[in-house]
Short mmCIF file of C-alpha atoms in Angstrom, two decimals:
data_model
loop_
_atom_site.label_atom_id
_atom_site.label_comp_id
_atom_site.label_asym_id
_atom_site.label_seq_id
_atom_site.Cartn_x
_atom_site.Cartn_y
_atom_site.Cartn_z
CA MET A 1 154.54 55.63 72.91
CA ARG A 2 154.92 57.81 69.86
CA ARG A 3 154.46 61.55 70.09
CA PRO A 4 152.46 63.58 67.55
CA SER A 5 153.89 66.63 65.88
CA VAL A 6 152.26 69.99 66.46
CA PRO A 7 150.78 72.75 64.30
CA ARG A 8 152.79 75.66 62.86
CA ARG A 9 151.47 78.09 65.44
CA ALA A 10 152.78 75.96 68.30
CA LEU A 11 156.11 75.37 66.56
CA ALA A 12 156.64 79.12 66.37
CA ALA A 13 155.96 79.33 70.08
CA PHE A 14 158.49 76.55 70.73
CA ALA A 15 161.19 78.47 68.85
CA ALA A 16 160.48 81.60 70.85
CA LEU A 17 160.61 79.64 74.09
CA ALA A 18 163.95 78.12 73.16
CA ALA A 19 165.38 81.59 72.70
CA PHE A 20 163.81 82.68 75.99
CA ALA A 21 165.37 79.75 77.82
CA GLY A 22 168.81 80.81 76.70
CA VAL A 23 168.29 84.33 78.00
CA ALA A 24 166.68 83.24 81.26
CA SER A 25 169.34 80.70 82.17
CA CYS A 26 171.82 81.72 84.79
CA GLY A 27 174.22 80.21 87.31
CA SER A 28 172.67 77.88 89.81
CA ALA A 29 174.21 79.35 92.95
CA GLY A 30 176.17 82.26 94.22
CA ALA A 31 179.79 82.09 95.28
CA GLY A 32 181.40 82.50 98.66
CA GLY A 33 178.94 83.65 101.29
CA ALA A 34 176.17 84.48 98.84
CA PRO A 35 172.72 83.29 99.88
CA PRO A 36 171.49 80.09 98.24
CA THR A 37 169.51 80.21 95.03
CA THR A 38 165.83 79.74 95.83
CA LEU A 39 163.38 77.96 93.54
CA THR A 40 159.66 77.36 93.93
CA PHE A 41 158.19 73.96 93.05
CA TRP A 42 154.45 73.20 92.80
CA GLY A 43 153.07 69.67 92.95
CA TRP A 44 150.49 67.45 94.59
CA ALA A 45 151.78 63.89 94.91
CA PRO A 46 152.52 62.40 98.35
CA GLY A 47 156.22 62.30 99.15
CA TYR A 48 157.13 65.35 97.08
CA GLN A 49 157.47 67.52 100.16
CA GLU A 50 159.76 65.01 101.89
CA ALA A 51 161.92 64.41 98.81
CA THR A 52 162.33 68.15 98.32
CA ALA A 53 163.39 68.55 101.95
CA LEU A 54 165.99 65.82 101.42
CA PHE A 55 167.39 67.73 98.45
CA ASN A 56 167.64 70.92 100.49
CA SER A 57 169.52 69.17 103.29
CA ALA A 58 172.13 67.88 100.83
CA HIS A 59 172.43 71.05 98.65
CA PRO A 60 173.10 74.10 100.83
CA ARG A 61 173.73 76.33 97.79
CA LEU A 62 170.19 75.64 96.49
CA HIS A 63 166.88 75.85 98.28
CA VAL A 64 163.63 74.57 96.80
CA GLU A 65 160.38 75.71 98.36
CA PHE A 66 157.67 73.12 97.73
CA ARG A 67 154.04 74.18 97.62
CA THR A 68 151.25 71.59 97.66
CA ILE A 69 148.51 72.35 95.14
CA SER A 70 145.39 70.49 94.08
CA PRO A 71 145.98 67.68 91.59
CA GLY A 72 146.37 69.15 88.12
CA SER A 73 142.95 68.42 86.66
CA GLN A 74 141.29 69.27 89.98
CA GLY A 75 142.47 72.88 90.03
CA GLY A 76 146.25 72.84 90.10
CA TYR A 77 146.64 73.48 86.37
CA ALA A 78 144.14 76.33 86.44
CA ALA A 79 146.12 77.90 89.29
CA LEU A 80 149.31 77.53 87.24
CA GLN A 81 147.78 79.24 84.21
CA THR A 82 146.63 82.13 86.38
CA ALA A 83 150.05 82.42 88.02
CA VAL A 84 151.81 82.55 84.64
CA LYS A 85 149.55 85.41 83.54
CA ASP A 86 150.06 87.47 86.69
CA GLY A 87 153.80 86.79 87.04
CA THR A 88 153.66 84.68 90.20
CA ALA A 89 154.31 81.26 88.64
CA PRO A 90 156.75 78.79 90.20
CA CYS A 91 159.99 77.85 88.50
CA LEU A 92 159.11 74.14 88.59
CA VAL A 93 155.84 72.23 88.42
CA GLN A 94 154.67 68.64 88.55
CA MET A 95 153.16 68.07 85.10
CA GLY A 96 151.15 65.00 84.10
CA TYR A 97 152.25 63.54 80.77
CA GLU A 98 148.70 63.73 79.44
CA SER A 99 148.53 67.51 79.96
CA LEU A 100 152.06 68.43 78.92
CA PRO A 101 151.30 68.96 75.18
CA SER A 102 148.46 71.34 76.03
CA PHE A 103 150.71 73.50 78.20
CA VAL A 104 153.42 73.44 75.53
CA ALA A 105 150.94 74.67 72.93
CA GLU A 106 149.96 77.49 75.32
CA GLY A 107 153.60 78.52 75.73
CA THR A 108 153.62 77.79 79.47
CA LEU A 109 156.62 75.43 79.64
CA LEU A 110 160.28 75.94 78.76
CA PRO A 111 162.07 73.59 76.33
CA ILE A 112 165.03 71.87 78.00
CA SER A 113 166.46 69.52 75.36
CA GLN A 114 169.96 70.97 75.61
CA GLY A 115 169.94 70.53 79.38
CA VAL A 116 169.11 66.81 79.29
CA VAL A 117 171.51 65.56 76.61
CA GLY A 118 173.88 63.93 79.08
CA GLU A 119 171.07 62.44 81.17
CA ARG A 120 168.87 60.71 78.61
CA VAL A 121 170.46 57.32 79.19
CA GLN A 122 169.46 57.49 82.87
CA TYR A 123 165.73 57.26 82.11
CA SER A 124 163.37 55.02 80.18
CA GLU A 125 163.13 56.08 76.55
CA SER A 126 159.36 55.72 76.70
CA ALA A 127 159.38 58.30 79.50
CA TRP A 128 161.31 60.75 77.31
CA GLN A 129 158.69 60.24 74.62
CA GLN A 130 156.04 61.21 77.15
CA THR A 131 157.86 64.45 77.99
CA SER A 132 158.56 65.45 74.38
CA VAL A 133 156.59 67.41 71.81
CA ALA A 134 157.76 67.89 68.21
CA GLY A 135 161.20 66.56 69.16
CA GLU A 136 161.68 69.04 72.01
CA VAL A 137 161.86 67.92 75.66
CA TYR A 138 159.81 69.78 78.27
CA GLY A 139 160.49 68.00 81.55
CA PHE A 140 162.56 65.46 83.46
CA PRO A 141 160.53 62.23 83.86
CA VAL A 142 159.62 61.13 87.37
CA ASP A 143 157.35 58.13 87.05
CA LEU A 144 155.35 55.88 84.75
CA GLY A 145 151.78 54.65 85.26
CA PRO A 146 151.66 50.93 84.35
CA MET A 147 148.27 49.36 85.08
CA ALA A 148 147.36 46.17 86.93
CA LEU A 149 144.31 44.65 88.59
CA PHE A 150 143.94 45.32 92.32
CA TYR A 151 141.66 42.65 93.81
CA ARG A 152 140.38 41.47 97.18
CA ARG A 153 141.95 38.09 97.80
CA ASP A 154 139.38 37.31 100.53
CA VAL A 155 136.35 38.04 98.32
CA TYR A 156 137.85 36.18 95.38
CA ALA A 157 138.54 33.14 97.57
CA ARG A 158 135.10 33.15 99.19
CA TYR A 159 133.23 33.18 95.86
CA GLY A 160 135.57 31.00 93.83
CA LEU A 161 136.88 33.81 91.59
CA LYS A 162 140.38 34.18 90.24
CA PRO A 163 142.33 37.06 88.69
CA GLU A 164 141.01 37.17 85.16
CA ALA A 165 143.12 36.41 82.09
CA THR A 166 140.79 38.24 79.69
CA TRP A 167 138.14 40.94 79.87
CA GLN A 168 135.59 38.34 78.83
CA ASP A 169 136.50 36.32 81.94
CA PHE A 170 136.24 39.47 84.00
CA ALA A 171 132.68 40.10 82.79
CA ALA A 172 131.72 36.51 83.58
CA ASP A 173 133.06 36.86 87.12
CA ALA A 174 131.19 40.15 87.51
CA ALA A 175 127.94 38.32 86.74
CA ARG A 176 128.86 35.40 88.99
CA LEU A 177 129.57 37.65 91.97
CA ARG A 178 126.37 39.68 91.55
CA GLN A 179 124.34 36.49 91.54
CA ALA A 180 126.08 35.03 94.59
CA ALA A 181 126.29 38.27 96.57
CA PRO A 182 123.84 40.97 95.37
CA GLU A 183 125.29 43.49 97.83
CA ARG A 184 128.66 43.37 96.05
CA HIS A 185 130.01 44.42 92.65
CA LEU A 186 133.19 43.07 91.12
CA THR A 187 134.37 46.51 90.10
CA VAL A 188 133.41 50.15 89.63
CA PHE A 189 133.02 52.51 86.68
CA THR A 190 134.29 56.04 87.43
CA PRO A 191 132.92 58.30 84.67
CA ASP A 192 134.48 61.46 86.06
CA ASP A 193 138.04 60.13 85.68
CA PRO A 194 139.05 60.75 82.05
CA TRP A 195 142.54 59.31 82.42
CA TRP A 196 141.22 55.96 83.69
CA PHE A 197 139.01 55.70 80.63
CA THR A 198 141.81 56.65 78.23
CA ALA A 199 144.02 54.02 79.91
CA LEU A 200 141.45 51.33 79.12
CA THR A 201 141.13 52.64 75.58
CA ALA A 202 144.88 52.67 75.02
CA GLN A 203 145.20 49.09 76.23
CA ALA A 204 142.62 48.03 73.64
CA GLY A 205 144.65 49.62 70.85
CA GLY A 206 142.36 52.61 70.50
CA SER A 207 143.70 55.94 69.30
CA TRP A 208 141.90 59.26 69.33
CA PHE A 209 144.47 61.49 67.63
CA ASP A 210 146.49 61.29 64.45
CA VAL A 211 148.48 63.98 62.67
CA LYS A 212 149.93 64.24 59.19
CA GLY A 213 152.07 67.25 58.53
CA HIS A 214 150.25 69.99 60.39
CA THR A 215 146.76 68.55 60.04
CA TRP A 216 145.13 66.68 62.90
CA LYS A 217 142.45 64.03 62.79
CA VAL A 218 140.30 63.29 65.82
CA ASN A 219 138.36 60.03 66.05
CA THR A 220 136.87 58.96 69.37
CA THR A 221 134.56 56.29 67.91
CA GLY A 222 136.95 54.05 65.96
CA PRO A 223 136.64 50.24 66.16
CA ASN A 224 138.98 49.70 69.12
CA VAL A 225 137.44 52.62 71.00
CA THR A 226 133.96 51.29 70.33
CA LYS A 227 135.07 47.92 71.68
CA VAL A 228 135.84 49.53 75.04
CA THR A 229 132.65 51.61 75.23
CA ALA A 230 130.51 48.61 74.24
CA TYR A 231 132.14 46.44 76.90
CA TRP A 232 131.53 48.85 79.76
CA GLN A 233 128.10 49.77 78.40
CA SER A 234 127.10 46.12 78.69
CA LEU A 235 128.35 45.90 82.29
CA LEU A 236 126.51 49.10 83.20
CA ASP A 237 123.27 48.04 81.52
CA LYS A 238 123.30 44.72 83.40
CA ASP A 239 124.16 46.38 86.75
CA LEU A 240 127.35 44.32 86.93
CA VAL A 241 129.48 47.31 87.94
CA LYS A 242 128.86 50.07 90.43
CA THR A 243 129.18 53.73 89.44
CA GLU A 244 131.04 56.08 91.78
CA LYS A 245 133.22 59.16 91.67
CA ALA A 246 136.90 58.48 91.30
CA TYR A 247 138.94 58.61 94.52
CA SER A 248 135.87 59.57 96.55
CA ASP A 249 135.36 58.68 100.20
CA GLU A 250 132.49 56.44 99.11
CA LEU A 251 134.74 54.53 96.73
CA PHE A 252 137.44 53.93 99.32
CA ALA A 253 134.81 52.85 101.84
CA ASP A 254 133.61 50.23 99.35
CA LEU A 255 137.17 49.11 98.68
CA GLN A 256 137.80 48.80 102.40
CA ASN A 257 134.68 46.78 103.22
CA GLY A 258 134.82 44.62 100.09
CA THR A 259 131.63 45.91 98.48
CA ILE A 260 133.90 46.49 95.48
CA ALA A 261 136.19 43.50 94.96
CA ALA A 262 138.54 44.63 92.17
CA LEU A 263 139.77 47.72 90.36
CA PRO A 264 142.02 48.18 87.31
CA ALA A 265 144.42 50.90 88.41
CA PRO A 266 148.00 52.18 87.99
CA ALA A 267 151.00 51.54 90.21
CA TRP A 268 150.62 54.80 92.10
CA PHE A 269 147.12 53.76 93.23
CA SER A 270 148.77 51.41 95.72
CA GLY A 271 149.78 54.41 97.82
CA LEU A 272 146.22 55.76 97.88
CA LEU A 273 144.71 52.37 98.70
CA THR A 274 147.13 51.78 101.57
CA ARG A 275 146.26 55.11 103.15
CA LYS A 276 142.55 55.42 102.42
CA ALA A 277 141.52 51.81 102.93
CA ALA A 278 143.92 51.00 105.75
CA GLY A 279 141.41 48.71 107.44
CA ALA A 280 141.68 46.23 104.56
CA ALA A 281 145.37 45.53 105.10
CA GLY A 282 146.31 42.00 104.12
CA ARG A 283 143.18 41.50 102.01
CA TRP A 284 144.30 43.05 98.74
CA ALA A 285 146.58 41.65 96.05
CA VAL A 286 147.74 42.71 92.58
CA ALA A 287 147.53 40.73 89.33
CA PRO A 288 148.12 41.57 85.66
CA MET A 289 145.40 43.51 83.88
CA PRO A 290 142.82 41.42 82.02
CA ARG A 291 143.67 41.36 78.30
CA TRP A 292 141.45 41.54 75.25
CA SER A 293 142.77 38.21 73.99
CA ALA A 294 144.64 35.42 75.72
CA GLY A 295 148.39 35.88 75.48
CA ASP A 296 148.18 39.56 74.55
CA ALA A 297 151.00 41.45 76.28
CA THR A 298 149.60 44.96 75.83
CA GLY A 299 149.18 46.81 79.11
CA GLY A 300 147.46 50.06 79.92
CA PHE A 301 148.96 53.14 81.50
CA ASP A 302 147.37 55.79 83.65
CA GLY A 303 149.29 58.83 84.75
CA GLY A 304 152.94 59.44 85.29
CA SER A 305 154.44 62.90 85.49
CA ALA A 306 157.48 65.04 84.83
CA THR A 307 159.15 67.93 86.60
CA ALA A 308 158.80 70.78 84.11
CA LEU A 309 160.24 74.28 83.98
CA VAL A 310 157.70 77.09 83.77
CA LYS A 311 157.89 80.17 81.57
CA GLY A 312 159.52 82.95 83.57
CA CYS A 313 161.94 80.71 85.48
CA ARG A 314 165.16 82.74 85.79
CA ASN A 315 167.32 80.03 87.35
CA SER A 316 166.99 77.33 84.74
CA GLU A 317 170.37 75.69 85.41
CA ALA A 318 169.52 75.28 89.08
CA ALA A 319 166.05 74.10 88.17
CA LEU A 320 167.44 71.46 85.82
CA GLU A 321 169.85 70.26 88.51
CA PHE A 322 166.99 69.78 90.95
CA ALA A 323 164.64 68.17 88.40
CA ASN A 324 167.26 65.59 87.42
CA TRP A 325 168.12 64.84 91.06
CA PHE A 326 164.44 64.54 91.96
CA GLY A 327 163.76 61.97 89.24
CA ARG A 328 166.74 59.67 89.71
CA ASP A 329 168.36 60.10 93.13
CA ARG A 330 167.87 56.76 94.87
CA LYS A 331 166.91 58.25 98.24
CA SER A 332 164.42 60.56 96.55
CA LEU A 333 162.89 57.65 94.65
CA GLU A 334 162.72 55.53 97.80
CA ILE A 335 160.60 58.27 99.37
CA LEU A 336 158.34 58.60 96.33
CA VAL A 337 157.84 54.84 96.01
CA ASP A 338 157.08 54.53 99.71
CA LYS A 339 154.80 57.58 100.01
CA ALA A 340 153.15 57.74 96.58
CA GLY A 341 153.51 54.20 95.24
CA ILE A 342 155.03 55.46 91.99
CA TYR A 343 156.90 53.34 89.48
CA PRO A 344 160.01 55.42 88.69
CA ALA A 345 161.08 56.30 85.15
CA ALA A 346 164.79 56.09 86.04
CA ILE A 347 166.33 52.94 84.57
CA THR A 348 168.22 52.10 87.77
CA ALA A 349 165.00 52.02 89.80
CA ASP A 350 164.41 48.29 89.39
CA THR A 351 167.04 47.63 92.06
CA LEU A 352 165.49 49.96 94.64
CA PRO A 353 164.73 48.14 97.91
CA ALA A 354 161.31 49.82 98.00
CA LEU A 355 160.36 48.09 94.74
CA ASN A 356 161.58 44.68 95.80
CA ARG A 357 160.34 44.12 99.34
CA PRO A 358 157.17 42.31 100.38
CA ASP A 359 154.31 44.66 101.22
CA PRO A 360 152.34 43.68 104.36
CA TYR A 361 149.28 45.56 103.11
CA PHE A 362 149.16 43.25 100.09
CA GLY A 363 149.71 40.04 102.06
CA ASP A 364 153.51 40.33 101.72
CA GLN A 365 153.27 40.29 97.93
CA VAL A 366 156.05 42.09 96.02
CA ILE A 367 153.51 44.03 94.01
CA PHE A 368 155.98 45.92 91.85
CA ASP A 369 156.96 42.65 90.22
CA VAL A 370 153.57 42.84 88.50
CA PHE A 371 154.01 46.44 87.42
CA ARG A 372 157.54 45.73 86.19
CA THR A 373 156.15 43.29 83.63
CA ALA A 374 153.26 45.64 82.77
CA ARG A 375 155.41 48.40 81.31
CA SER A 376 154.60 47.59 77.69
CA SER A 377 154.01 50.55 75.39
CA THR A 378 151.07 51.32 73.13
CA ASP A 379 150.55 53.59 70.15
CA TRP A 380 148.45 56.01 72.16
CA ALA A 381 149.19 59.69 71.51
CA TRP A 382 147.86 62.69 73.42
CA GLY A 383 146.21 65.55 71.58
CA PRO A 384 147.11 69.25 71.70
CA VAL A 385 144.10 70.38 73.80
CA MET A 386 143.87 67.64 76.42
CA ASN A 387 142.70 70.02 79.12
CA GLU A 388 139.56 70.68 77.08
CA THR A 389 139.29 67.05 75.94
CA SER A 390 139.54 65.66 79.46
CA ALA A 391 136.98 68.13 80.81
CA ALA A 392 134.55 67.16 78.07
CA LEU A 393 135.19 63.44 78.62
CA SER A 394 134.53 63.67 82.35
CA ALA A 395 131.37 65.72 81.88
CA GLU A 396 129.91 63.65 79.04
CA LEU A 397 130.61 60.22 80.57
CA THR A 398 129.12 61.39 83.87
CA LYS A 399 126.04 62.66 82.04
CA ALA A 400 125.70 59.45 80.03
CA VAL A 401 125.78 57.28 83.15
CA ALA A 402 123.32 59.49 85.01
CA ASN A 403 120.88 59.67 82.08
CA ARG A 404 121.44 56.09 80.88
CA THR A 405 122.42 57.32 77.43
CA PRO A 406 125.03 55.55 75.28
CA LEU A 407 128.71 55.97 76.15
CA ARG A 408 129.42 55.96 72.41
CA SER A 409 127.33 59.11 71.97
CA ALA A 410 129.24 60.74 74.81
CA LEU A 411 132.52 60.01 73.01
CA GLN A 412 131.17 61.61 69.83
CA THR A 413 130.34 64.76 71.78
CA VAL A 414 133.88 64.71 73.21
CA ARG A 415 135.21 64.67 69.66
CA ASP A 416 133.04 67.63 68.67
CA ARG A 417 134.18 69.69 71.67
CA THR A 418 137.81 68.76 71.08
CA VAL A 419 137.62 69.82 67.45
CA GLU A 420 135.95 73.07 68.48
CA ALA A 421 138.75 73.78 70.99
CA MET A 422 141.45 72.97 68.42
CA ARG A 423 139.91 75.25 65.80
CA SER A 424 139.69 78.08 68.33
CA LYS A 425 143.47 77.82 68.67
CA GLY A 426 144.07 77.82 64.92
CA ILE A 427 144.92 74.13 64.67
CA GLU A 428 144.17 72.50 61.33
CA ILE A 429 141.59 69.68 61.44
CA ALA A 430 141.08 67.01 58.79
CA ALA A 431 137.54 66.41 57.56
CA GLY A 432 135.64 63.39 58.83
#
């Protein structure tokens, strides 16, 4: 993925942060009998607590205190912003790639390019692109979010369905299943999950943001975006998909009992499904995402995160040591794959036993073989106010579904609110 540049105002903030990082940096541990350096790390993903404990057991001169917070868009990021303002922020934070540019523009994260020079070859270059803004790096990558199709092998077999090659095939199977079993839907539309919708848009070649020089253009109703909204609008209008809140108890109940038979989702969703629909063990499988045209290799991506340093961190060398260990130590990654179902960004991860063993939950399928081939990149770029954009997207799609108004109109409102947020921050916007 390419990364957009940023406006002058943000660039000035980046320069100031770079200077701050140099002042704040200090040795990572005391000498002799000095107490260990203590760092605080905030995050929400399963396995983070256990991986942090493993680090502490192997690094007596450093101690990282992990605090579990709500997922970023569900309150964790708001808590971080408040903590930065009142001086109680952690040194390290789990930061979703989609939100990283917004926090950079706000001056919340420390630039770390000089601290990662010797480690770049250890991680996927596409992951570095996700953690970079205007050529400056703001976090050590942890995972990527390649998408695939999770499907109920028992439901598919019973009704003569098969993992779909194209989205057109997927729609045809949705109609076929509704006719044969009116109590079931092939899949679900989750309007409150903005990242799921952007993943589908990115796979279709859509792009919402473009920048030339210091001037941004925002277009949420371009041809490839409209293709996605029209597709899901048709499924909704024909009652071929069910509408539910993302990651809700109701959704996982439907996934467990087979009322919902398939779901496009990222690699890390496997961990959630295993835990929250445990009663469906052996009935699920994973296949490549449906494509917009036969033979198209473009895959979607949803999520992925970095370990970022927060403004005010006064032990940056120690923090960098931990962040690098966390993202590429094999034992750490084994924990994160097992507990959270992540697909690691470290280039050596493909040989991890956790990524190459049959999974009983998925009928002994080696599911990460599918995600390994799904790691294709797109030209999607995140904008500079994604916190505001994502909030608007969630609200407007939810409203459109509830009121049966066009998804396309909801996306136009998202553009208007995004532009308003960008202008309030002094970001230049192109006309049109």
